[in-house]
């Protein structure tokens, strides 16, 4: 169930009117429903009760510490892909024993930091990375627990930019080479081989690619056992799609996915790790914006809003669909091109979209933006990063404030040869 609905013709997130938030926070801003995040997590954990499992939230989907804390507070671990994400997860209260480190290009520095805090597992993606991790661990007198990320050569049937499980993608170790690399790793003193890891892509809308992947992984686990390598952990990644377009026949749900995971893995004596990102947080979030101009073009009416592609990149980057809602319920509808203020035609949220009639100054909400929204934002066009707000029942609080222009401009320095002598004196 989505966390937003109309009460007395006003859009609410949980019990807070969007209009009320906009009056204090000012548009554009993100807001997230805490209970939507909690209920998505509980749906995973309730449906996996009989399995030895660990749900590691893929922090990249929304790395605000208040969001990580919400999930950590009800038992989630974290899947991180950088030292920055690892630091966020730790600071938000995720115990190191529940953290897995994914990513194709972990640096020695990142490895050292992760080893020093004692994370649960590194998901290793290449032979070169294995060698570097072994060396780094030996230097620190530590042992790195690892899983190899396997590339199963399965088509996830999703957008090409977020498909990761085909042999032509940069991710993982080809399944045909897996046995030999496991044998190599088993002999390394800085490495303890624990598991197998796989993640074939994001926004999957059918179960079949998952099932095919799991079958291939189980065959590999058996083959490894025959070679004397026992797999204790199987990390099955994330990837569950969200029903952005409200399709009636949308196949994926957390419940159905978990049923399949139970079926596929109940007979295996291994801990199953999940790395969901989008499916935990996407539906929790709205991006609230205001119509700046309603501009009549030759072919269409443009609603120019105060949010832009730098705030929410998904429509311009993946042609992603997000529902657009008038914050005050309307009885009439019109067709619009909904665009932002940035100087690119790609700064478009929707083309020829039928939605409720809107006027200048009115509020509009972009739906299901809790995942891969704020985290992918930038300051392009020297626009300020927009605030994030957490909603809990009737309360709301800013969890990332809007910084001012002074703070943004002070991030740059002039090179020394561009400064006058008196300016240089000041710096000293
Ligand atoms: N594990 C690994 C290793 C991943 O690379 C990802 C996502 C996940 C887990 C979480 O996948 P999820 O459950 O969220 O599908 N920016 C894109 C999505 C990029 C996903 C990257 N990896 C978007 O806006 O659609």
CSV table of C-alpha atoms and ligand atoms in Angstrom, one decimal:
chain,number,residue,atom,x,y,z
A,1,UNK,CA,0.0,0.0,0.0
A,2,UNK,CA,1.3,3.5,-0.9
A,3,UNK,CA,1.9,5.8,2.1
A,4,UNK,CA,0.2,8.8,0.4
A,5,UNK,CA,-3.5,9.6,-0.1
A,6,UNK,CA,-5.9,12.5,-0.2
A,7,UNK,CA,-7.8,13.6,2.9
A,8,UNK,CA,-10.2,16.5,2.4
A,9,UNK,CA,-8.8,17.0,-1.1
A,10,UNK,CA,-5.3,17.5,0.3
A,11,UNK,CA,-2.4,15.1,-0.4
A,12,UNK,CA,-1.0,13.6,2.8
A,13,UNK,CA,2.1,11.5,3.5
A,14,UNK,CA,1.1,9.4,6.4
A,15,UNK,CA,-0.9,12.0,8.5
A,16,UNK,CA,1.0,15.1,7.4
A,17,UNK,CA,-0.5,17.4,4.7
A,18,UNK,CA,2.1,18.1,2.0
A,19,UNK,CA,0.9,21.7,2.0
A,20,UNK,CA,1.8,22.0,5.6
A,21,UNK,CA,5.3,20.7,5.0
A,22,UNK,CA,5.8,23.0,2.0
A,23,UNK,CA,4.9,26.0,4.1
A,24,UNK,CA,7.9,25.4,6.3
A,25,UNK,CA,10.4,23.5,4.3
A,26,UNK,CA,9.9,25.3,0.9
A,27,UNK,CA,9.9,23.5,-2.4
A,28,UNK,CA,11.5,21.6,-3.9
A,29,UNK,CA,12.1,18.9,-1.3
A,30,UNK,CA,12.0,15.2,-0.8
A,31,UNK,CA,9.9,13.6,1.9
A,32,UNK,CA,9.8,10.0,3.0
A,33,UNK,CA,7.3,7.9,5.0
A,34,UNK,CA,9.0,6.0,7.8
A,35,UNK,CA,6.2,3.5,8.1
A,36,UNK,CA,6.3,2.6,4.4
A,37,UNK,CA,10.0,1.7,4.8
A,38,UNK,CA,9.4,-0.3,7.9
A,39,UNK,CA,6.5,-2.2,6.4
A,40,UNK,CA,8.5,-3.1,3.3
A,41,UNK,CA,11.3,-4.4,5.4
A,42,UNK,CA,8.9,-6.3,7.7
A,43,UNK,CA,7.4,-7.9,4.6
A,44,UNK,CA,10.8,-9.3,3.7
A,45,UNK,CA,11.6,-10.5,7.2
A,46,UNK,CA,8.1,-12.0,7.9
A,47,UNK,CA,8.2,-13.9,4.7
A,48,UNK,CA,11.7,-15.2,5.3
A,49,UNK,CA,11.2,-16.3,8.9
A,50,UNK,CA,11.9,-20.0,8.2
A,51,UNK,CA,15.1,-19.3,6.4
A,52,UNK,CA,18.5,-18.5,7.9
A,53,UNK,CA,18.7,-15.1,6.2
A,54,UNK,CA,20.1,-11.6,6.6
A,55,UNK,CA,18.6,-8.6,4.9
A,56,UNK,CA,21.3,-6.1,4.0
A,57,UNK,CA,19.8,-2.8,2.8
A,58,UNK,CA,21.6,-1.6,-0.4
A,59,UNK,CA,22.5,1.8,1.0
A,60,UNK,CA,23.0,3.3,-2.4
A,61,UNK,CA,19.3,3.5,-2.9
A,62,UNK,CA,18.9,6.2,-0.2
A,63,UNK,CA,21.9,6.8,2.0
A,64,UNK,CA,20.5,9.4,4.4
A,65,UNK,CA,21.5,8.3,7.8
A,66,UNK,CA,17.9,8.7,9.1
A,67,UNK,CA,16.8,6.2,6.5
A,68,UNK,CA,19.6,3.7,7.3
A,69,UNK,CA,18.8,4.2,11.0
A,70,UNK,CA,15.1,3.4,10.3
A,71,UNK,CA,16.1,0.1,8.8
A,72,UNK,CA,18.9,-0.7,11.2
A,73,UNK,CA,16.5,-0.1,14.1
A,74,UNK,CA,14.3,-3.0,12.9
A,75,UNK,CA,17.2,-5.4,12.2
A,76,UNK,CA,18.5,-4.6,8.8
A,77,UNK,CA,22.2,-4.9,7.9
A,78,UNK,CA,23.8,-3.0,5.0
A,79,UNK,CA,25.2,-3.6,1.6
A,80,UNK,CA,27.7,-0.8,0.8
A,81,UNK,CA,29.8,0.0,-2.2
A,82,UNK,CA,32.3,2.6,-0.9
A,83,UNK,CA,34.1,3.7,2.2
A,84,UNK,CA,31.6,6.6,2.3
A,85,UNK,CA,28.6,4.3,2.4
A,86,UNK,CA,30.4,2.1,5.0
A,87,UNK,CA,31.0,5.1,7.2
A,88,UNK,CA,27.4,6.2,6.8
A,89,UNK,CA,26.1,2.7,7.7
A,90,UNK,CA,28.3,2.4,10.8
A,91,UNK,CA,27.4,5.9,11.9
A,92,UNK,CA,23.7,5.1,11.5
A,93,UNK,CA,24.1,2.1,13.8
A,94,UNK,CA,24.5,-0.9,11.6
A,95,UNK,CA,26.8,-3.4,13.3
A,96,UNK,CA,29.9,-4.3,11.2
A,97,UNK,CA,28.8,-8.0,11.5
A,98,UNK,CA,25.8,-7.2,9.3
A,99,UNK,CA,27.7,-5.3,6.6
A,100,UNK,CA,28.7,-6.7,3.2
A,101,UNK,CA,30.9,-4.7,0.8
A,102,UNK,CA,30.1,-4.9,-2.9
A,103,UNK,CA,31.5,-3.0,-5.9
A,104,UNK,CA,33.8,-3.6,-8.8
A,105,UNK,CA,36.7,-1.3,-7.8
A,106,UNK,CA,37.4,-1.4,-4.1
A,107,UNK,CA,40.6,0.4,-3.4
A,108,UNK,CA,43.3,-0.7,-1.0
A,109,UNK,CA,42.3,2.2,1.3
A,110,UNK,CA,38.7,1.0,1.3
A,111,UNK,CA,39.7,-2.6,1.9
A,112,UNK,CA,41.9,-1.5,4.8
A,113,UNK,CA,39.2,0.5,6.4
A,114,UNK,CA,36.6,-2.3,6.0
A,115,UNK,CA,39.1,-4.8,7.5
A,116,UNK,CA,39.8,-2.6,10.4
A,117,UNK,CA,36.2,-2.3,11.3
A,118,UNK,CA,35.6,-6.0,10.8
A,119,UNK,CA,32.8,-6.2,8.3
A,120,UNK,CA,30.9,-9.5,7.6
A,121,UNK,CA,32.0,-10.1,4.0
A,122,UNK,CA,33.7,-8.6,0.9
A,123,UNK,CA,32.0,-9.5,-2.3
A,124,UNK,CA,35.0,-9.9,-4.6
A,125,UNK,CA,34.5,-9.2,-8.3
A,126,UNK,CA,37.8,-10.2,-10.0
A,127,UNK,CA,41.0,-12.1,-9.6
A,128,UNK,CA,42.9,-8.9,-9.4
A,129,UNK,CA,40.7,-7.7,-6.6
A,130,UNK,CA,41.3,-11.0,-4.8
A,131,UNK,CA,45.0,-10.6,-5.0
A,132,UNK,CA,44.9,-7.0,-3.7
A,133,UNK,CA,42.6,-7.9,-0.9
A,134,UNK,CA,44.8,-10.9,0.2
A,135,UNK,CA,47.8,-8.6,0.2
A,136,UNK,CA,46.0,-5.9,2.1
A,137,UNK,CA,44.7,-8.3,4.7
A,138,UNK,CA,48.2,-9.9,5.2
A,139,UNK,CA,49.7,-6.4,5.6
A,140,UNK,CA,47.3,-5.7,8.4
A,141,UNK,CA,47.6,-9.2,9.9
A,142,UNK,CA,43.9,-9.8,9.2
A,143,UNK,CA,41.8,-12.3,7.3
A,144,UNK,CA,39.2,-11.1,4.8
A,145,UNK,CA,36.0,-13.1,4.7
A,146,UNK,CA,34.9,-13.2,1.1
A,147,UNK,CA,32.2,-14.3,-1.4
A,148,UNK,CA,32.9,-14.2,-5.1
A,149,UNK,CA,30.3,-12.3,-7.2
A,150,UNK,CA,29.5,-14.6,-10.0
A,151,UNK,CA,28.3,-13.4,-13.4
A,152,UNK,CA,25.7,-16.0,-14.3
A,153,UNK,CA,25.1,-14.7,-17.9
A,154,UNK,CA,21.4,-14.2,-17.3
A,155,UNK,CA,19.4,-11.5,-18.9
A,156,UNK,CA,17.5,-9.6,-16.2
A,157,UNK,CA,15.1,-8.1,-18.9
A,158,UNK,CA,15.5,-4.6,-17.4
A,159,UNK,CA,16.8,-1.3,-18.7
A,160,UNK,CA,20.3,-1.8,-20.3
A,161,UNK,CA,21.9,0.7,-18.0
A,162,UNK,CA,21.0,-1.2,-14.8
A,163,UNK,CA,21.4,-4.8,-16.2
A,164,UNK,CA,24.4,-6.4,-14.6
A,165,UNK,CA,24.2,-10.2,-15.0
A,166,UNK,CA,25.1,-10.7,-18.7
A,167,UNK,CA,28.6,-11.8,-19.7
A,168,UNK,CA,29.2,-8.6,-21.5
A,169,UNK,CA,28.7,-6.5,-18.3
A,170,UNK,CA,31.6,-5.5,-16.2
A,171,UNK,CA,30.4,-7.2,-13.1
A,172,UNK,CA,31.5,-10.4,-11.4
A,173,UNK,CA,33.5,-13.5,-12.3
A,174,UNK,CA,32.3,-15.5,-15.3
A,175,UNK,CA,30.6,-18.6,-14.0
A,176,UNK,CA,32.8,-20.8,-16.2
A,177,UNK,CA,35.9,-19.5,-14.4
A,178,UNK,CA,34.4,-19.7,-10.9
A,179,UNK,CA,35.8,-23.1,-9.7
A,180,UNK,CA,39.4,-22.3,-10.5
A,181,UNK,CA,39.3,-18.9,-8.7
A,182,UNK,CA,37.7,-20.5,-5.6
A,183,UNK,CA,40.5,-23.1,-5.6
A,184,UNK,CA,43.1,-20.3,-5.9
A,185,UNK,CA,41.5,-18.3,-3.0
A,186,UNK,CA,41.2,-21.3,-0.8
A,187,UNK,CA,45.1,-21.4,-0.6
A,188,UNK,CA,45.5,-17.7,0.3
A,189,UNK,CA,46.4,-16.9,3.9
A,190,UNK,CA,44.7,-13.5,3.9
A,191,UNK,CA,41.4,-14.9,2.6
A,192,UNK,CA,38.7,-17.0,4.1
A,193,UNK,CA,36.3,-18.2,1.5
A,194,UNK,CA,32.7,-18.1,2.8
A,195,UNK,CA,30.3,-17.6,0.0
A,196,UNK,CA,28.8,-17.0,-3.4
A,197,UNK,CA,27.3,-13.7,-4.4
A,198,UNK,CA,25.1,-12.7,-7.4
A,199,UNK,CA,23.2,-9.6,-8.5
A,200,UNK,CA,21.8,-9.5,-12.0
A,201,UNK,CA,20.3,-6.0,-12.2
A,202,UNK,CA,17.8,-3.6,-10.8
A,203,UNK,CA,14.1,-3.0,-11.5
A,204,UNK,CA,13.4,-6.6,-12.5
A,205,UNK,CA,9.7,-7.0,-13.2
A,206,UNK,CA,9.5,-10.8,-13.6
A,207,UNK,CA,10.6,-13.7,-11.4
A,208,UNK,CA,12.0,-15.9,-14.1
A,209,UNK,CA,15.5,-14.4,-14.4
A,210,UNK,CA,15.9,-14.6,-10.6
A,211,UNK,CA,14.9,-18.3,-10.7
A,212,UNK,CA,17.3,-19.1,-13.5
A,213,UNK,CA,20.1,-17.3,-11.7
A,214,UNK,CA,19.4,-19.2,-8.5
A,215,UNK,CA,19.5,-22.5,-10.3
A,216,UNK,CA,22.8,-21.7,-11.8
A,217,UNK,CA,24.2,-20.6,-8.5
A,218,UNK,CA,23.0,-23.8,-6.8
A,219,UNK,CA,24.7,-25.9,-9.4
A,220,UNK,CA,27.9,-24.0,-8.7
A,221,UNK,CA,27.6,-24.5,-5.0
A,222,UNK,CA,27.3,-28.3,-5.6
A,223,UNK,CA,30.3,-28.3,-7.9
A,224,UNK,CA,32.3,-26.4,-5.3
A,225,UNK,CA,31.3,-28.9,-2.6
A,226,UNK,CA,32.6,-31.7,-4.8
A,227,UNK,CA,35.9,-29.9,-4.9
A,228,UNK,CA,35.9,-29.7,-1.1
A,229,UNK,CA,34.9,-26.1,-0.8
A,230,UNK,CA,31.8,-25.7,1.4
A,231,UNK,CA,29.7,-22.6,0.8
A,232,UNK,CA,28.3,-21.1,4.0
A,233,UNK,CA,26.8,-17.9,2.6
A,234,UNK,CA,24.8,-17.2,-0.5
A,235,UNK,CA,24.2,-13.6,-1.2
A,236,UNK,CA,21.4,-13.2,-3.8
A,237,UNK,CA,21.7,-9.5,-4.3
A,238,UNK,CA,18.7,-7.1,-4.8
A,239,UNK,CA,16.8,-6.1,-7.9
A,240,UNK,CA,13.1,-6.3,-7.2
A,241,UNK,CA,11.2,-3.9,-9.3
A,242,UNK,CA,8.7,-1.4,-8.2
A,243,UNK,CA,5.3,-0.9,-9.9
A,244,UNK,CA,6.0,2.6,-11.0
A,245,UNK,CA,3.2,2.6,-13.6
A,246,UNK,CA,0.5,0.9,-11.5
A,247,UNK,CA,0.2,-2.1,-13.9
A,248,UNK,CA,-2.5,-4.5,-12.9
A,249,UNK,CA,-0.5,-7.5,-14.0
A,250,UNK,CA,2.7,-6.5,-12.3
A,251,UNK,CA,4.3,-9.9,-11.4
A,252,UNK,CA,6.9,-9.0,-8.8
A,253,UNK,CA,6.1,-8.5,-5.1
A,254,UNK,CA,8.2,-8.9,-2.0
A,255,UNK,CA,6.0,-11.7,-0.9
A,256,UNK,CA,6.2,-13.6,-4.2
A,257,UNK,CA,9.9,-13.1,-4.4
A,258,UNK,CA,10.4,-14.4,-0.9
A,259,UNK,CA,8.2,-17.5,-1.6
A,260,UNK,CA,10.5,-18.3,-4.5
A,261,UNK,CA,13.6,-17.7,-2.4
A,262,UNK,CA,12.3,-20.0,0.3
A,263,UNK,CA,11.5,-22.7,-2.4
A,264,UNK,CA,14.9,-22.4,-4.0
A,265,UNK,CA,17.1,-22.3,-0.9
A,266,UNK,CA,15.2,-24.1,2.0
A,267,UNK,CA,17.2,-27.3,1.4
A,268,UNK,CA,20.6,-25.7,1.5
A,269,UNK,CA,22.5,-25.4,4.7
A,270,UNK,CA,23.6,-21.8,4.0
A,271,UNK,CA,22.9,-18.3,5.2
A,272,UNK,CA,21.0,-16.4,2.6
A,273,UNK,CA,21.8,-12.7,2.3
A,274,UNK,CA,19.5,-10.3,0.4
A,275,UNK,CA,20.5,-6.8,-0.8
A,276,UNK,CA,17.3,-5.0,-1.5
A,277,UNK,CA,17.5,-1.3,-2.1
A,278,UNK,CA,14.7,0.1,-4.3
A,279,UNK,CA,11.9,-2.3,-3.0
A,280,UNK,CA,12.5,-1.0,0.5
A,281,UNK,CA,12.5,2.7,0.0
A,282,UNK,CA,11.1,3.7,-3.5
A,283,UNK,CA,7.4,3.9,-2.6
A,284,UNK,CA,8.1,5.8,0.6
A,285,UNK,CA,9.1,9.0,-1.1
A,286,UNK,CA,7.6,12.1,-2.8
A,287,UNK,CA,9.4,15.0,-4.4
A,288,UNK,CA,7.3,18.1,-3.7
A,289,UNK,CA,7.7,20.9,-6.2
A,290,UNK,CA,5.9,24.0,-7.3
A,291,UNK,CA,4.8,25.2,-10.7
A,292,UNK,CA,6.8,28.2,-11.6
A,293,UNK,CA,5.4,28.9,-15.1
A,294,UNK,CA,2.6,27.4,-17.2
A,295,UNK,CA,3.9,28.1,-20.7
A,296,UNK,CA,2.0,27.6,-23.8
A,297,UNK,CA,4.3,26.1,-26.5
A,298,UNK,CA,3.4,25.6,-30.2
A,299,UNK,CA,2.7,21.9,-29.7
A,300,UNK,CA,2.1,21.5,-26.0
A,301,UNK,CA,1.6,23.2,-22.6
A,302,UNK,CA,4.7,23.2,-20.5
A,303,UNK,CA,4.5,23.0,-16.7
A,304,UNK,CA,7.8,24.4,-15.7
A,305,UNK,CA,8.4,23.3,-12.1
A,306,UNK,CA,11.0,24.2,-9.5
A,307,UNK,CA,12.5,20.7,-9.3
A,308,UNK,CA,14.9,19.6,-12.1
A,309,UNK,CA,16.9,16.7,-13.4
A,310,UNK,CA,19.7,17.6,-11.0
A,311,UNK,CA,17.3,16.8,-8.2
A,312,UNK,CA,15.8,13.6,-9.7
A,313,UNK,CA,17.8,12.1,-12.6
A,314,UNK,CA,15.8,9.0,-13.2
A,315,UNK,CA,13.4,10.3,-15.9
A,316,UNK,CA,16.2,11.9,-18.0
A,317,UNK,CA,18.7,9.1,-17.4
A,318,UNK,CA,16.5,6.0,-17.8
A,319,UNK,CA,13.3,7.4,-19.3
A,320,UNK,CA,11.8,6.4,-16.0
A,321,UNK,CA,8.1,6.9,-15.3
A,322,UNK,CA,7.0,8.6,-12.1
A,323,UNK,CA,3.4,9.5,-11.3
A,324,UNK,CA,2.7,13.2,-11.0
A,325,UNK,CA,0.0,14.3,-8.6
A,326,UNK,CA,-1.5,17.7,-7.8
A,327,UNK,CA,-1.2,18.3,-4.1
A,328,UNK,CA,-4.7,19.7,-4.0
A,329,UNK,CA,-7.1,17.3,-5.6
A,330,UNK,CA,-8.7,18.7,-8.9
A,331,UNK,CA,-11.7,17.6,-10.9
A,332,UNK,CA,-10.3,18.6,-14.3
A,333,UNK,CA,-7.4,17.1,-16.3
A,334,UNK,CA,-5.1,18.4,-19.0
A,335,UNK,CA,-2.1,17.2,-21.0
A,336,UNK,CA,1.3,18.7,-20.1
A,337,UNK,CA,5.0,18.4,-20.8
A,338,UNK,CA,6.4,18.6,-17.2
A,339,UNK,CA,9.9,20.1,-17.3
A,340,UNK,CA,12.4,21.6,-14.9
A,341,UNK,CA,14.4,24.9,-15.1
A,342,UNK,CA,17.7,23.4,-16.3
A,343,UNK,CA,19.1,24.4,-19.7
A,344,UNK,CA,18.7,21.0,-21.4
A,345,UNK,CA,15.8,19.5,-23.2
A,346,UNK,CA,16.6,16.3,-21.3
A,347,UNK,CA,15.3,18.1,-18.1
A,348,UNK,CA,11.9,16.6,-18.7
A,349,UNK,CA,9.9,14.6,-16.1
A,350,UNK,CA,7.1,13.6,-18.4
A,351,UNK,CA,5.9,14.3,-21.9
A,352,UNK,CA,2.3,14.7,-23.0
A,353,UNK,CA,1.2,13.4,-19.6
A,354,UNK,CA,-2.4,13.7,-18.6
A,355,UNK,CA,-2.7,14.9,-15.1
A,356,UNK,CA,-4.9,17.1,-12.9
A,357,UNK,CA,-5.1,20.7,-14.2
A,358,UNK,CA,-2.3,22.9,-12.6
A,359,UNK,CA,-1.8,26.6,-12.3
A,360,UNK,CA,1.3,28.7,-11.5
A,361,UNK,CA,2.2,28.6,-7.8
A,362,UNK,CA,0.4,25.3,-7.2
A,363,UNK,CA,2.2,22.3,-5.6
A,364,UNK,CA,2.8,19.1,-7.5
A,365,UNK,CA,4.3,15.8,-6.1
A,366,UNK,CA,6.4,13.3,-8.0
A,367,UNK,CA,5.7,9.9,-6.7
A,368,UNK,CA,7.8,6.8,-5.7
A,369,UNK,CA,11.1,8.7,-5.6
A,370,UNK,CA,12.4,7.3,-2.3
A,371,UNK,CA,15.1,5.2,-4.1
A,372,UNK,CA,17.8,6.6,-6.4
A,373,UNK,CA,16.4,10.1,-6.1
A,374,UNK,CA,18.2,12.3,-3.6
A,375,UNK,CA,21.3,10.1,-3.8
A,376,UNK,CA,21.8,10.8,-7.5
A,377,UNK,CA,21.2,14.5,-7.2
A,378,UNK,CA,23.9,17.1,-8.0
A,379,UNK,CA,24.4,20.9,-8.0
A,380,UNK,CA,24.3,21.2,-11.8
A,381,UNK,CA,23.4,24.8,-12.8
A,382,UNK,CA,24.6,25.8,-9.3
A,383,UNK,CA,21.3,24.8,-7.9
A,384,UNK,CA,21.2,24.1,-4.1
A,385,UNK,CA,20.8,20.5,-3.0
A,386,UNK,CA,17.2,20.1,-1.9
A,387,UNK,CA,16.2,19.1,1.6
A,388,UNK,CA,14.9,15.7,2.8
A,389,UNK,CA,12.2,15.3,5.3
A,390,UNK,CA,11.2,12.2,7.3
A,391,UNK,CA,7.5,11.7,8.1
A,392,UNK,CA,6.4,9.6,11.0
A,393,UNK,CA,2.6,9.5,11.6
A,394,UNK,CA,1.8,13.1,12.3
A,395,UNK,CA,5.3,14.3,12.7
A,396,UNK,CA,7.8,15.5,10.2
A,397,UNK,CA,11.4,16.6,10.5
A,398,UNK,CA,14.1,17.8,8.1
A,399,UNK,CA,16.7,15.0,7.9
A,400,UNK,CA,18.9,17.0,5.5
A,401,UNK,CA,18.7,20.7,5.4
A,402,UNK,CA,18.9,23.0,2.4
A,403,UNK,CA,22.4,24.6,2.5
A,404,UNK,CA,22.7,28.2,1.4
A,405,UNK,CA,24.6,29.7,-1.6
A,406,UNK,CA,27.5,30.8,0.6
A,407,UNK,CA,28.1,27.2,1.7
A,408,UNK,CA,27.9,26.0,-1.9
A,409,UNK,CA,30.2,28.7,-3.3
A,410,UNK,CA,32.7,28.2,-0.5
A,411,UNK,CA,33.5,24.7,-1.8
A,412,UNK,CA,35.6,26.2,-4.6
A,413,UNK,CA,39.1,27.8,-4.1
A,414,UNK,CA,40.9,30.0,-6.5
A,415,UNK,CA,44.3,28.7,-7.5
A,416,UNK,CA,47.1,30.6,-5.7
A,417,UNK,CA,48.2,32.4,-9.0
A,418,UNK,CA,44.7,33.8,-9.4
A,419,UNK,CA,44.7,35.5,-6.1
A,420,UNK,CA,46.1,38.9,-5.2
A,421,UNK,CA,48.8,39.2,-2.6
A,422,UNK,CA,46.4,40.5,0.0
A,423,UNK,CA,44.0,37.6,-0.7
A,424,UNK,CA,46.8,35.1,-0.2
A,425,UNK,CA,47.7,36.8,3.1
A,426,UNK,CA,44.2,36.3,4.2
A,427,UNK,CA,44.3,32.6,3.5
A,428,UNK,CA,47.5,32.3,5.6
B,1,LIG,N1,23.3,-5.1,-4.7
B,1,LIG,C1,24.2,-4.6,-5.7
B,1,LIG,C2,25.5,-5.2,-5.8
B,1,LIG,C3,23.8,-3.5,-6.5
B,1,LIG,O1,24.6,-3.1,-7.5
B,1,LIG,C4,22.5,-3.0,-6.4
B,1,LIG,C5,22.0,-1.9,-7.2
B,1,LIG,C6,21.7,-3.5,-5.3
B,1,LIG,C7,22.1,-4.6,-4.6
B,1,LIG,C8,20.3,-3.0,-5.1
B,1,LIG,O2,19.4,-3.2,-6.1
B,1,LIG,P1,17.9,-2.8,-6.0
B,1,LIG,O3,17.2,-3.7,-5.0
B,1,LIG,O4,17.8,-1.4,-5.6
B,1,LIG,O5,17.4,-3.0,-7.4
B,1,LIG,N2,20.1,4.2,-10.3
B,1,LIG,C9,19.3,3.2,-10.9
B,1,LIG,C10,19.4,1.9,-10.1
B,1,LIG,C11,20.9,1.4,-10.0
B,1,LIG,C12,21.0,0.1,-9.2
B,1,LIG,C13,22.5,-0.2,-8.9
B,1,LIG,N3,22.7,-1.4,-8.1
B,1,LIG,C14,17.8,3.6,-10.9
B,1,LIG,O6,17.6,4.7,-10.6
B,1,LIG,O7,17.0,2.9,-11.4
